[in-house]
Short mmCIF file of C-alpha atoms in Angstrom, two decimals:
data_model
loop_
_atom_site.label_atom_id
_atom_site.label_comp_id
_atom_site.label_asym_id
_atom_site.label_seq_id
_atom_site.Cartn_x
_atom_site.Cartn_y
_atom_site.Cartn_z
CA MET V 1 97.77 16.95 59.36
CA ASN V 2 99.50 16.26 56.03
CA ARG V 3 98.07 17.19 52.64
CA THR V 4 97.15 13.59 51.87
CA THR V 5 94.84 13.49 54.87
CA VAL V 6 93.44 16.94 54.11
CA ALA V 7 92.67 16.05 50.52
CA LEU V 8 90.92 12.91 51.68
CA ALA V 9 88.74 14.55 54.31
CA THR V 10 85.67 13.64 52.27
CA LEU V 11 86.82 10.03 52.08
CA ALA V 12 86.73 9.47 55.81
CA THR V 13 84.77 6.23 55.91
CA ALA V 14 86.69 2.97 55.89
CA ALA V 15 86.91 1.03 52.67
CA LEU V 16 86.99 -2.21 54.60
CA THR V 17 84.41 -3.12 57.20
CA LEU V 18 86.69 -4.91 59.66
CA THR V 19 85.41 -7.20 62.33
CA ALA V 20 87.41 -5.17 64.83
CA CYS V 21 89.92 -2.37 65.12
CA GLY V 22 93.18 -3.12 63.38
CA GLY V 23 95.79 -0.92 64.99
CA GLY V 24 96.84 -2.39 68.29
CA GLY V 25 96.02 -3.90 71.62
CA ASP V 26 93.84 -6.92 72.12
CA ALA V 27 91.44 -8.09 69.43
CA ALA V 28 87.94 -6.67 69.87
CA GLU V 29 84.61 -8.37 69.45
CA SER V 30 82.70 -7.69 66.24
CA ALA V 31 78.95 -7.46 65.86
CA SER V 32 78.96 -11.01 64.48
CA GLY V 33 80.90 -12.41 67.41
CA ALA V 34 84.11 -13.00 65.41
CA THR V 35 87.36 -11.31 66.43
CA ALA V 36 90.01 -9.59 64.35
CA PRO V 37 93.62 -10.79 64.50
CA ASP V 38 96.08 -8.83 66.59
CA GLN V 39 98.17 -6.37 64.58
CA SER V 40 99.94 -4.67 67.47
CA GLU V 41 103.27 -6.48 67.01
CA ARG V 42 105.51 -7.14 64.02
CA CYS V 43 108.19 -9.61 63.07
CA THR V 44 111.50 -9.32 64.92
CA GLU V 45 114.65 -11.36 64.33
CA ASP V 46 113.96 -13.66 67.26
CA LYS V 47 110.58 -14.61 65.73
CA ALA V 48 111.96 -15.63 62.33
CA GLY V 49 111.08 -18.97 60.76
CA GLY V 50 108.13 -21.17 59.96
CA THR V 51 105.72 -21.23 57.04
CA ILE V 52 102.36 -19.49 56.71
CA THR V 53 100.06 -21.16 54.18
CA MET V 54 97.12 -19.28 52.70
CA GLY V 55 94.28 -20.75 50.67
CA GLU V 56 93.37 -18.45 47.79
CA TYR V 57 89.99 -18.05 46.09
CA SER V 58 91.76 -17.42 42.80
CA MET V 59 95.52 -17.36 42.34
CA LEU V 60 97.39 -14.38 40.90
CA PRO V 61 97.44 -15.09 37.15
CA SER V 62 100.83 -13.48 36.57
CA PHE V 63 103.40 -11.14 38.12
CA ALA V 64 103.20 -8.97 35.00
CA PRO V 65 102.48 -5.33 35.94
CA GLY V 66 98.91 -4.52 36.90
CA GLN V 67 97.54 -7.95 37.74
CA GLY V 68 97.37 -7.80 41.56
CA SER V 69 94.28 -5.64 41.95
CA PHE V 70 92.03 -7.63 44.30
CA GLY V 71 92.51 -9.95 47.23
CA VAL V 72 90.02 -12.33 45.66
CA ARG V 73 92.43 -12.62 42.71
CA GLY V 74 95.80 -13.05 44.40
CA ALA V 75 96.73 -9.47 45.28
CA ALA V 76 98.40 -10.65 48.50
CA GLU V 77 100.90 -12.55 46.37
CA SER V 78 101.70 -9.53 44.22
CA THR V 79 101.94 -7.12 47.16
CA ALA V 80 104.29 -9.45 49.04
CA VAL V 81 106.80 -9.32 46.19
CA TYR V 82 106.42 -5.72 45.01
CA ASP V 83 105.12 -3.78 48.06
CA ARG V 84 103.17 -0.55 47.31
CA LEU V 85 103.82 3.17 47.32
CA MET V 86 100.72 3.83 49.46
CA ILE V 87 98.37 1.70 51.54
CA TRP V 88 94.80 2.16 52.79
CA ASN V 89 94.55 1.95 56.56
CA PRO V 90 90.96 0.88 57.25
CA GLU V 91 91.12 1.65 60.96
CA ALA V 92 92.30 5.24 60.41
CA ALA V 93 90.17 5.50 57.25
CA GLU V 94 92.98 7.16 55.31
CA PHE V 95 95.73 6.45 52.83
CA GLN V 96 99.24 6.28 54.27
CA PRO V 97 102.73 6.16 52.73
CA LYS V 98 104.50 2.79 52.41
CA LEU V 99 107.32 2.80 49.86
CA ALA V 100 106.61 6.51 49.75
CA GLU V 101 107.60 8.92 52.50
CA SER V 102 104.83 11.39 51.68
CA LEU V 103 102.18 12.29 49.09
CA GLU V 104 100.85 15.85 48.92
CA ALA V 105 98.28 17.53 46.66
CA ASN V 106 97.86 21.09 45.45
CA SER V 107 94.76 23.09 46.33
CA ASP V 108 92.47 21.57 43.67
CA ASN V 109 93.89 18.01 43.67
CA THR V 110 95.19 18.22 40.10
CA VAL V 111 98.91 17.98 40.98
CA TRP V 112 100.27 15.44 43.46
CA THR V 113 103.89 15.27 44.66
CA LEU V 114 105.31 11.95 45.85
CA LYS V 115 108.46 11.71 47.95
CA LEU V 116 110.12 8.29 48.21
CA ARG V 117 111.70 6.75 51.29
CA ASP V 118 115.49 6.84 51.30
CA GLY V 119 117.41 3.62 50.89
CA VAL V 120 114.73 1.36 49.43
CA MET V 121 116.34 -1.38 47.36
CA PHE V 122 114.88 -3.88 44.93
CA SER V 123 115.57 -7.53 45.63
CA ASN V 124 118.36 -7.52 43.00
CA GLY V 125 120.22 -4.77 44.89
CA ASP V 126 119.26 -1.84 42.66
CA GLU V 127 117.99 1.31 44.35
CA LEU V 128 114.33 2.26 43.86
CA THR V 129 114.20 5.73 42.26
CA ALA V 130 111.68 8.26 41.02
CA GLN V 131 112.51 7.19 37.47
CA ASP V 132 111.32 3.67 38.30
CA VAL V 133 108.03 5.14 39.56
CA ALA V 134 107.52 7.17 36.37
CA TYR V 135 108.40 4.11 34.27
CA THR V 136 105.86 2.03 36.19
CA ILE V 137 103.08 4.55 35.58
CA ASP V 138 103.88 4.57 31.87
CA LEU V 139 103.62 0.78 31.82
CA HIS V 140 100.14 0.95 33.34
CA LYS V 141 99.05 3.58 30.82
CA ASP V 142 100.15 1.41 27.89
CA PRO V 143 97.23 -0.76 26.60
CA ALA V 144 99.74 -3.45 25.63
CA THR V 145 100.47 -4.04 29.33
CA ARG V 146 96.82 -5.01 29.93
CA SER V 147 96.97 -3.54 33.41
CA ASN V 148 93.86 -3.55 35.58
CA ALA V 149 94.89 -0.03 36.61
CA MET V 150 95.07 1.39 33.07
CA THR V 151 91.93 3.54 33.21
CA ASP V 152 93.02 5.34 36.37
CA ALA V 153 96.66 5.56 35.28
CA LYS V 154 95.57 7.38 32.13
CA GLN V 155 94.25 10.17 34.36
CA ILE V 156 97.92 11.08 34.83
CA GLU V 157 98.87 13.45 32.02
CA GLN V 158 102.47 13.54 33.17
CA ALA V 159 104.62 11.79 35.76
CA ARG V 160 107.60 14.16 36.03
CA VAL V 161 110.81 13.14 37.76
CA VAL V 162 111.79 16.14 39.90
CA ASP V 163 114.82 14.49 41.50
CA PRO V 164 115.88 10.90 42.30
CA THR V 165 113.34 10.61 45.13
CA THR V 166 110.54 12.94 43.95
CA VAL V 167 107.82 12.48 41.33
CA GLU V 168 105.17 15.06 40.39
CA PHE V 169 101.91 13.73 38.96
CA THR V 170 99.79 16.12 36.89
CA LEU V 171 96.21 14.87 36.42
CA ALA V 172 93.77 15.47 33.60
CA GLU V 173 91.13 16.63 36.10
CA PRO V 174 90.71 17.07 39.87
CA TRP V 175 90.67 13.80 41.77
CA ALA V 176 90.66 13.78 45.58
CA GLY V 177 90.80 9.98 45.58
CA PHE V 178 94.02 9.81 43.54
CA PRO V 179 96.01 7.96 46.25
CA ILE V 180 93.90 4.85 45.57
CA LEU V 181 95.85 4.44 42.32
CA LEU V 182 99.17 4.28 44.18
CA ALA V 183 97.68 2.01 46.86
CA GLY V 184 96.79 -0.53 44.16
CA PRO V 185 98.82 -2.37 41.52
CA ALA V 186 100.09 0.88 39.98
CA GLY V 187 101.87 1.45 43.29
CA GLU V 188 103.84 -1.78 42.82
CA VAL V 189 107.03 -0.22 41.47
CA ILE V 190 108.79 -2.00 38.61
CA PRO V 191 112.61 -1.55 38.31
CA GLN V 192 113.06 -0.10 34.82
CA GLN V 193 116.53 -1.42 34.04
CA ALA V 194 115.81 -4.98 35.16
CA HIS V 195 112.37 -5.09 33.54
CA GLU V 196 113.59 -3.84 30.17
CA ALA V 197 116.36 -6.45 30.18
CA ALA V 198 114.08 -9.36 31.11
CA ASP V 199 112.04 -11.69 28.96
CA PRO V 200 108.37 -10.85 29.68
CA GLN V 201 107.47 -14.51 30.16
CA ASP V 202 110.31 -14.98 32.65
CA TRP V 203 109.32 -11.81 34.49
CA SER V 204 105.72 -12.94 34.85
CA ARG V 205 106.96 -15.99 36.80
CA ASN V 206 110.05 -14.63 38.56
CA PRO V 207 109.80 -10.86 39.09
CA ILE V 208 112.03 -8.39 40.92
CA GLY V 209 110.36 -6.15 43.47
CA ALA V 210 110.97 -4.08 46.59
CA GLY V 211 108.66 -6.16 48.77
CA ALA V 212 109.29 -8.30 51.80
CA PHE V 213 109.43 -11.56 49.82
CA THR V 214 110.97 -13.09 46.70
CA VAL V 215 109.74 -15.97 44.57
CA ALA V 216 111.11 -19.38 45.54
CA SER V 217 108.83 -21.53 43.35
CA TYR V 218 105.73 -20.93 41.24
CA THR V 219 103.27 -23.36 39.69
CA PRO V 220 100.58 -21.20 38.03
CA ASP V 221 97.08 -21.66 39.44
CA GLN V 222 98.34 -24.24 41.93
CA GLU V 223 101.06 -23.11 44.31
CA LEU V 224 103.36 -20.16 44.98
CA VAL V 225 106.14 -20.22 47.58
CA LEU V 226 107.76 -16.95 48.68
CA GLU V 227 110.84 -16.63 50.86
CA PRO V 228 111.97 -13.64 52.96
CA ASN V 229 113.80 -10.81 51.22
CA THR V 230 116.85 -10.30 53.42
CA GLY V 231 117.34 -6.77 52.07
CA TYR V 232 113.79 -5.55 52.79
CA TYR V 233 113.74 -1.89 53.85
CA GLY V 234 111.03 -2.49 56.45
CA GLY V 235 113.16 -4.63 58.72
CA PRO V 236 113.40 -8.39 59.30
CA VAL V 237 110.95 -10.69 57.52
CA CYS V 238 109.96 -13.77 59.50
CA PRO V 239 108.08 -16.52 57.64
CA THR V 240 108.11 -18.34 54.36
CA LEU V 241 104.76 -17.87 52.61
CA LYS V 242 102.90 -20.53 50.66
CA PHE V 243 99.78 -19.74 48.62
CA ILE V 244 97.64 -22.58 47.30
CA ARG V 245 94.33 -22.77 45.49
CA ILE V 246 91.53 -24.87 46.96
CA PRO V 247 88.33 -24.73 44.85
CA GLY V 248 85.45 -23.17 46.74
CA SER V 249 85.19 -21.37 50.06
CA GLN V 250 83.78 -24.40 51.86
CA GLY V 251 86.80 -26.50 50.94
CA THR V 252 89.09 -23.65 51.95
CA TYR V 253 87.41 -23.29 55.33
CA GLU V 254 87.59 -27.04 55.95
CA ALA V 255 91.33 -26.97 55.17
CA PHE V 256 91.69 -24.09 57.63
CA GLN V 257 89.82 -26.04 60.30
CA THR V 258 92.09 -29.07 59.89
CA GLY V 259 95.24 -26.93 60.12
CA GLU V 260 96.33 -27.33 56.50
CA LEU V 261 95.98 -23.55 56.15
CA GLN V 262 96.83 -20.71 58.52
CA LEU V 263 94.86 -18.21 56.41
CA GLY V 264 91.97 -18.73 54.02
CA PHE V 265 90.13 -16.40 51.67
CA LEU V 266 86.41 -17.07 52.10
CA ARG V 267 83.82 -15.52 49.79
CA GLY V 268 80.10 -16.00 50.20
CA ALA V 269 77.69 -15.36 53.04
CA LYS V 270 77.11 -19.00 53.90
CA THR V 271 80.72 -19.94 54.58
CA VAL V 272 81.60 -16.54 56.03
CA THR V 273 78.73 -16.78 58.52
CA ALA V 274 79.74 -20.30 59.50
CA ALA V 275 83.33 -19.21 60.16
CA GLN V 276 82.25 -16.20 62.19
CA ASP V 277 79.71 -18.21 64.19
CA ALA V 278 82.49 -20.68 65.02
CA GLY V 279 84.60 -17.80 66.36
CA ALA V 280 87.29 -17.92 63.66
CA ARG V 281 89.39 -14.76 63.72
CA GLY V 282 89.51 -12.77 60.52
CA PHE V 283 88.99 -9.61 58.51
CA GLU V 284 85.58 -8.99 56.93
CA VAL V 285 84.70 -6.88 53.89
CA ILE V 286 81.26 -6.11 52.49
CA THR V 287 81.77 -5.43 48.79
CA SER V 288 79.16 -3.58 46.73
CA ALA V 289 78.07 -5.46 43.57
CA GLY V 290 80.36 -8.29 44.61
CA SER V 291 78.11 -10.88 42.92
CA LEU V 292 76.70 -10.14 39.49
CA LEU V 293 76.01 -11.40 36.01
CA ASN V 294 78.27 -9.81 33.39
CA LEU V 295 76.45 -9.41 30.07
CA ASN V 296 78.54 -9.15 26.93
CA SER V 297 77.55 -5.93 25.20
CA GLY V 298 80.02 -6.20 22.35
CA ASN V 299 83.38 -7.17 23.83
CA ALA V 300 85.76 -9.05 21.52
CA GLY V 301 83.40 -8.68 18.58
CA TYR V 302 80.38 -10.31 20.25
CA ASP V 303 77.23 -9.41 18.28
CA GLY V 304 74.66 -11.67 19.91
CA VAL V 305 71.35 -10.88 21.58
CA LEU V 306 72.84 -9.24 24.66
CA THR V 307 73.97 -6.29 22.56
CA ASP V 308 70.26 -5.35 22.71
CA GLU V 309 69.67 -3.44 25.96
CA ARG V 310 66.12 -4.83 26.14
CA ALA V 311 67.58 -8.33 26.50
CA ARG V 312 69.89 -7.10 29.26
CA GLN V 313 66.98 -5.37 30.99
CA ALA V 314 65.03 -8.61 30.78
CA VAL V 315 67.87 -10.48 32.49
CA ALA V 316 67.96 -7.94 35.33
CA LYS V 317 64.18 -8.06 35.82
CA ALA V 318 63.95 -11.86 35.62
CA ILE V 319 66.16 -12.52 38.64
CA ASP V 320 64.53 -12.92 42.06
CA ARG V 321 67.55 -12.07 44.17
CA ASP V 322 65.89 -12.99 47.46
CA LEU V 323 65.10 -16.44 46.08
CA VAL V 324 68.69 -16.89 44.90
CA ASP V 325 69.93 -15.83 48.33
CA GLN V 326 67.64 -18.33 50.08
CA ARG V 327 68.94 -21.13 47.87
CA LEU V 328 72.61 -20.19 48.23
CA THR V 329 72.91 -18.94 51.79
CA GLY V 330 69.71 -19.82 53.60
CA GLY V 331 68.89 -16.13 53.72
CA VAL V 332 72.03 -14.82 55.44
CA GLY V 333 73.39 -12.97 52.39
CA GLN V 334 72.84 -9.45 51.11
CA PRO V 335 70.74 -9.70 47.92
CA THR V 336 70.41 -6.43 46.00
CA SER V 337 70.09 -4.99 42.51
CA ALA V 338 71.74 -1.65 43.41
CA ILE V 339 75.33 -0.90 42.45
CA VAL V 340 76.30 0.12 46.01
CA ALA V 341 75.50 -1.60 49.29
CA GLU V 342 73.27 -0.02 51.91
CA SER V 343 76.31 -0.05 54.19
CA SER V 344 78.21 2.19 51.77
CA ARG V 345 78.60 5.83 52.77
CA PHE V 346 77.49 6.70 49.23
CA PHE V 347 74.16 4.90 49.56
CA ASP V 348 71.23 7.32 49.47
CA GLY V 349 68.28 5.06 48.72
CA GLN V 350 69.40 4.12 45.20
CA GLN V 351 67.50 1.17 43.72
CA GLY V 352 68.42 -1.09 40.85
CA PRO V 353 66.09 -2.92 38.41
CA GLN V 354 63.32 -4.68 40.32
CA PHE V 355 62.31 -8.32 39.94
CA ASN V 356 59.27 -8.61 37.64
CA THR V 357 58.81 -11.79 35.64
CA GLU V 358 55.95 -10.35 33.55
CA GLU V 359 58.00 -7.34 32.43
CA ALA V 360 61.01 -9.57 31.76
CA THR V 361 58.90 -11.93 29.64
CA ALA V 362 57.43 -9.03 27.68
CA LEU V 363 60.92 -7.73 26.90
CA VAL V 364 62.08 -11.18 25.78
CA ASP V 365 59.03 -11.45 23.51
CA GLN V 366 59.82 -8.05 21.98
CA VAL V 367 63.38 -9.09 21.22
CA LYS V 368 62.25 -12.39 19.71
CA ALA V 369 59.77 -10.54 17.48
CA ASP V 370 62.50 -8.22 16.23
CA ARG V 371 65.11 -10.98 15.92
CA PRO V 372 63.31 -13.99 14.38
CA ASP V 373 66.63 -15.84 14.21
CA TRP V 374 66.89 -15.81 18.02
CA ASP V 375 64.98 -18.45 19.97
CA GLY V 376 65.92 -17.36 23.49
CA LYS V 377 69.22 -19.22 23.73
CA ILE V 378 72.08 -17.72 25.74
CA THR V 379 75.15 -19.41 27.23
CA LEU V 380 76.05 -18.78 30.87
CA LEU V 381 79.70 -19.31 31.80
CA VAL V 382 80.13 -20.40 35.43
CA ALA V 383 83.35 -20.99 37.39
CA ASP V 384 83.61 -24.46 38.87
CA SER V 385 83.47 -23.51 42.56
CA PRO V 386 80.42 -24.94 44.34
CA GLU V 387 79.07 -21.47 45.18
CA ASN V 388 79.21 -20.30 41.59
CA MET V 389 77.68 -23.50 40.28
CA GLU V 390 74.74 -23.13 42.67
CA SER V 391 74.31 -19.52 41.55
CA GLY V 392 74.35 -20.59 37.91
CA VAL V 393 71.66 -23.20 38.38
CA ALA V 394 69.42 -20.73 40.25
CA VAL V 395 69.90 -17.98 37.65
CA LYS V 396 69.23 -20.39 34.78
CA ALA V 397 65.89 -21.42 36.29
CA LEU V 398 64.77 -17.81 36.70
CA LEU V 399 65.87 -16.74 33.22
CA ASP V 400 64.25 -19.79 31.62
CA ALA V 401 60.98 -18.87 33.37
CA ALA V 402 61.07 -15.50 31.57
CA GLY V 403 61.51 -17.00 28.10
CA PHE V 404 65.28 -17.43 27.87
CA ASP V 405 66.81 -20.82 27.13
CA VAL V 406 70.04 -20.91 29.16
CA THR V 407 72.89 -23.37 28.66
CA ILE V 408 75.42 -23.52 31.51
CA GLU V 409 79.08 -23.89 30.60
CA SER V 410 81.47 -24.68 33.47
CA ALA V 411 85.18 -23.86 33.62
CA PRO V 412 87.90 -23.70 36.31
CA VAL V 413 87.97 -20.39 38.22
CA ALA V 414 91.21 -19.17 36.62
CA GLN V 415 89.97 -20.04 33.13
CA ALA V 416 86.56 -18.42 33.69
CA THR V 417 88.26 -15.28 35.00
CA ALA V 418 90.64 -15.14 32.04
CA ARG V 419 87.77 -15.58 29.58
CA GLN V 420 85.94 -12.62 31.10
CA PHE V 421 88.92 -10.38 30.45
CA THR V 422 89.25 -11.57 26.85
CA GLY V 423 85.51 -11.28 26.12
CA ASP V 424 85.19 -15.01 25.47
CA TYR V 425 81.71 -15.37 26.97
CA GLU V 426 78.08 -14.35 26.48
CA ALA V 427 76.98 -14.12 30.10
CA VAL V 428 79.13 -15.00 33.11
CA ILE V 429 78.79 -14.95 36.87
CA GLY V 430 81.39 -12.57 38.28
CA GLY V 431 81.68 -9.62 40.60
CA LEU V 432 83.06 -6.14 41.16
CA SER V 433 85.34 -5.03 43.98
CA PRO V 434 84.76 -1.28 44.42
CA SER V 435 86.24 0.23 47.56
CA ASP V 436 84.45 2.87 49.60
CA ALA V 437 87.77 4.71 49.63
CA ASP V 438 86.91 5.69 46.03
CA PRO V 439 84.34 3.44 44.28
CA ALA V 440 84.16 5.85 41.35
CA SER V 441 87.52 4.61 40.08
CA THR V 442 86.21 1.02 39.79
CA PHE V 443 82.92 2.14 38.21
CA ALA V 444 84.74 4.32 35.69
CA SER V 445 87.05 1.46 34.77
CA THR V 446 84.08 -0.92 34.47
CA MET V 447 81.52 1.22 32.64
CA SER V 448 83.62 3.52 30.43
CA PRO V 449 84.64 2.52 26.89
CA GLY V 450 88.23 1.35 26.90
CA GLY V 451 88.20 0.91 30.69
CA SER V 452 90.66 -1.70 31.90
CA LEU V 453 87.88 -3.50 33.80
CA ASN V 454 85.22 -2.98 31.11
CA ILE V 455 84.88 -6.67 30.36
CA THR V 456 81.34 -6.31 28.99
CA GLY V 457 82.37 -3.95 26.19
CA ILE V 458 79.68 -1.43 27.17
CA ASP V 459 79.89 1.88 25.32
CA ASP V 460 76.99 4.18 26.16
CA PRO V 461 77.60 7.98 26.11
CA GLU V 462 75.04 8.71 28.82
CA LEU V 463 76.54 6.05 31.09
CA THR V 464 80.05 7.39 30.47
CA LYS V 465 78.90 10.92 31.31
CA ALA V 466 77.25 9.78 34.53
CA VAL V 467 80.23 7.79 35.79
CA THR V 468 82.61 10.65 34.92
CA ALA V 469 80.44 13.06 36.92
CA PHE V 470 80.50 10.71 39.91
CA LYS V 471 84.29 10.52 39.80
CA ALA V 472 84.67 14.29 39.56
CA ALA V 473 82.23 15.14 42.40
CA PRO V 474 84.20 16.99 45.10
CA ASP V 475 82.30 16.12 48.29
CA LEU V 476 80.09 13.45 49.78
CA GLU V 477 76.72 15.09 49.15
CA SER V 478 77.49 15.80 45.50
CA GLN V 479 78.87 12.27 45.18
CA LYS V 480 75.59 10.81 46.49
CA ALA V 481 73.62 12.88 43.98
CA ALA V 482 75.94 11.83 41.15
CA LEU V 483 75.64 8.20 42.18
CA THR V 484 71.83 8.44 42.09
CA GLU V 485 72.06 9.68 38.51
CA LEU V 486 74.52 6.92 37.65
CA GLN V 487 72.18 4.29 39.13
CA GLU V 488 69.29 5.58 37.02
CA VAL V 489 71.32 5.42 33.81
CA TYR V 490 72.65 1.99 34.78
CA ASN V 491 69.07 0.74 35.18
CA ARG V 492 68.47 1.48 31.50
CA VAL V 493 71.81 0.27 30.12
CA VAL V 494 72.38 -2.78 32.41
CA PRO V 495 75.96 -3.67 31.47
CA PHE V 496 75.76 -6.26 34.24
CA ALA V 497 72.99 -7.44 36.55
CA VAL V 498 73.86 -7.12 40.23
CA LEU V 499 72.81 -10.14 42.30
CA ALA V 500 74.15 -9.34 45.76
CA ASN V 501 76.85 -7.67 47.77
CA ALA V 502 79.78 -9.98 48.42
CA GLN V 503 80.83 -10.96 51.90
CA GLU V 504 84.53 -11.71 52.10
CA TYR V 505 86.31 -12.95 55.18
CA VAL V 506 89.99 -13.79 55.47
CA VAL V 507 90.28 -16.24 58.36
CA VAL V 508 93.55 -16.16 60.31
CA ASP V 509 94.80 -18.83 62.69
CA GLU V 510 95.50 -17.66 66.24
CA SER V 511 99.18 -18.59 65.82
CA VAL V 512 99.64 -15.97 63.07
CA LYS V 513 100.33 -12.39 64.14
CA GLY V 514 101.13 -9.15 62.33
CA VAL V 515 99.06 -9.70 59.18
CA SER V 516 97.32 -6.47 58.12
CA PRO V 517 94.62 -5.67 55.55
CA THR V 518 94.52 -3.00 52.88
CA LEU V 519 92.31 -2.32 49.85
CA PHE V 520 90.06 -5.01 48.38
CA SER V 521 90.64 -7.70 51.07
CA THR V 522 94.36 -7.71 50.25
CA MET V 523 96.49 -9.06 53.09
CA MET V 524 99.97 -7.74 53.79
CA PHE V 525 102.56 -10.06 55.34
CA ASP V 526 105.65 -7.86 55.76
CA GLY V 527 105.12 -7.76 59.55
CA ALA V 528 103.77 -11.29 59.91
CA TYR V 529 105.19 -13.99 62.16
CA ILE V 530 104.16 -17.28 63.75
CA GLU V 531 103.82 -17.28 67.51
CA GLN V 532 105.57 -20.34 68.85
#
């Protein structure tokens, strides 16, 4: 057993809840009746050709470093071009080397040594070296890069180049879940020489990576076409890939049913259940806090009513999550106010703020009395997908019943997402994507001041202390206890109001083989082919 597996012994539960085993053999039946695609074979030269089209929930906004964090936001596109140093294997419930040959930790998980594969080349012909890895980590640590991985990357005090294929990472504190950083966008290695010579705008549209594909054409937020990288270290690459955006999961699923798509990213219990009931093959993920209401606590200079934690508490207490679920899904979703799902291995009975209209109204009245210039008005930003619009209407009705006066503002998904990250909102329907491989990294990034995913601007010392303790906890029992403390502090601070766990399902046509999942519903296509 290698040191990576030993260090991750406490992380032995899969981050992705797959509908079936993913390693080989025939697809197996899931509890829902859906089946997982076969991953037992990979592309070979005789299988080359054809185009696989995938419908995305939200397209990758840019190929700039650190943007491809989540499958729901185009991570498959980023991974296809860059590849990753490590991957999460959900069937084995462990991190495994990809661009790397090995990753080993010292006895207290404060120093990690990465060994690269020999002979890995970037698509421009340059060799991938340890210096490129160190350069990439420095990019993610730089706030100017605006990387989604910045918070975790800053845990690396030094990335030391030992030799051309070896990097030693020294961390600020022990972290058994460190491989999750290298299995995410920080593991997408950027070639230093080519990146420094390129115009940043050009790079964001036409990058150079070590992945199985290169960019053929790119129309932001509409269509991306990738063609095989003939120099890919992993062997032959079979298909051309096309990624397109179709607003809403229902529209995506309908396009899949008509054959316009061979893969489709579905999000939301209603459409996911319909696809599974119809027997569509795919990979399922239950994501804690996947549906929530982000509440601006001071991001980008916001100084409105939601900077008052009583107003945020009122929002959390005003929402009847079961009612919202009935309206949106017919009762097949997973409504909750807790920050982790009951299916999470970290769940230990934690409870979030409970629905109570009377308490919510009393809090709103208190805030109005102390802020005579505020009459209850707040603006709710909602992405234009049908699911989000339905959520917005339901949330507005519940908040209005507690004394708020909500105005809904609609925007395209990409625009709404971008506005969250720039703080250009008051309240917005969004979601988190923590992985059970190491959810503490997402929570730290979301709830710590300066965190790369802290789009609410929350800055509460007690909350920061609680999330730091959760991240540092060395084993499962201490992690559960730390999470309970974090939940209790969250219930007071309420940087966001959790509505439900998210159900994600990537449907895959029976003609497509060799697609494999990794963290955050991200699909990998390096072994994919179309069965003729």
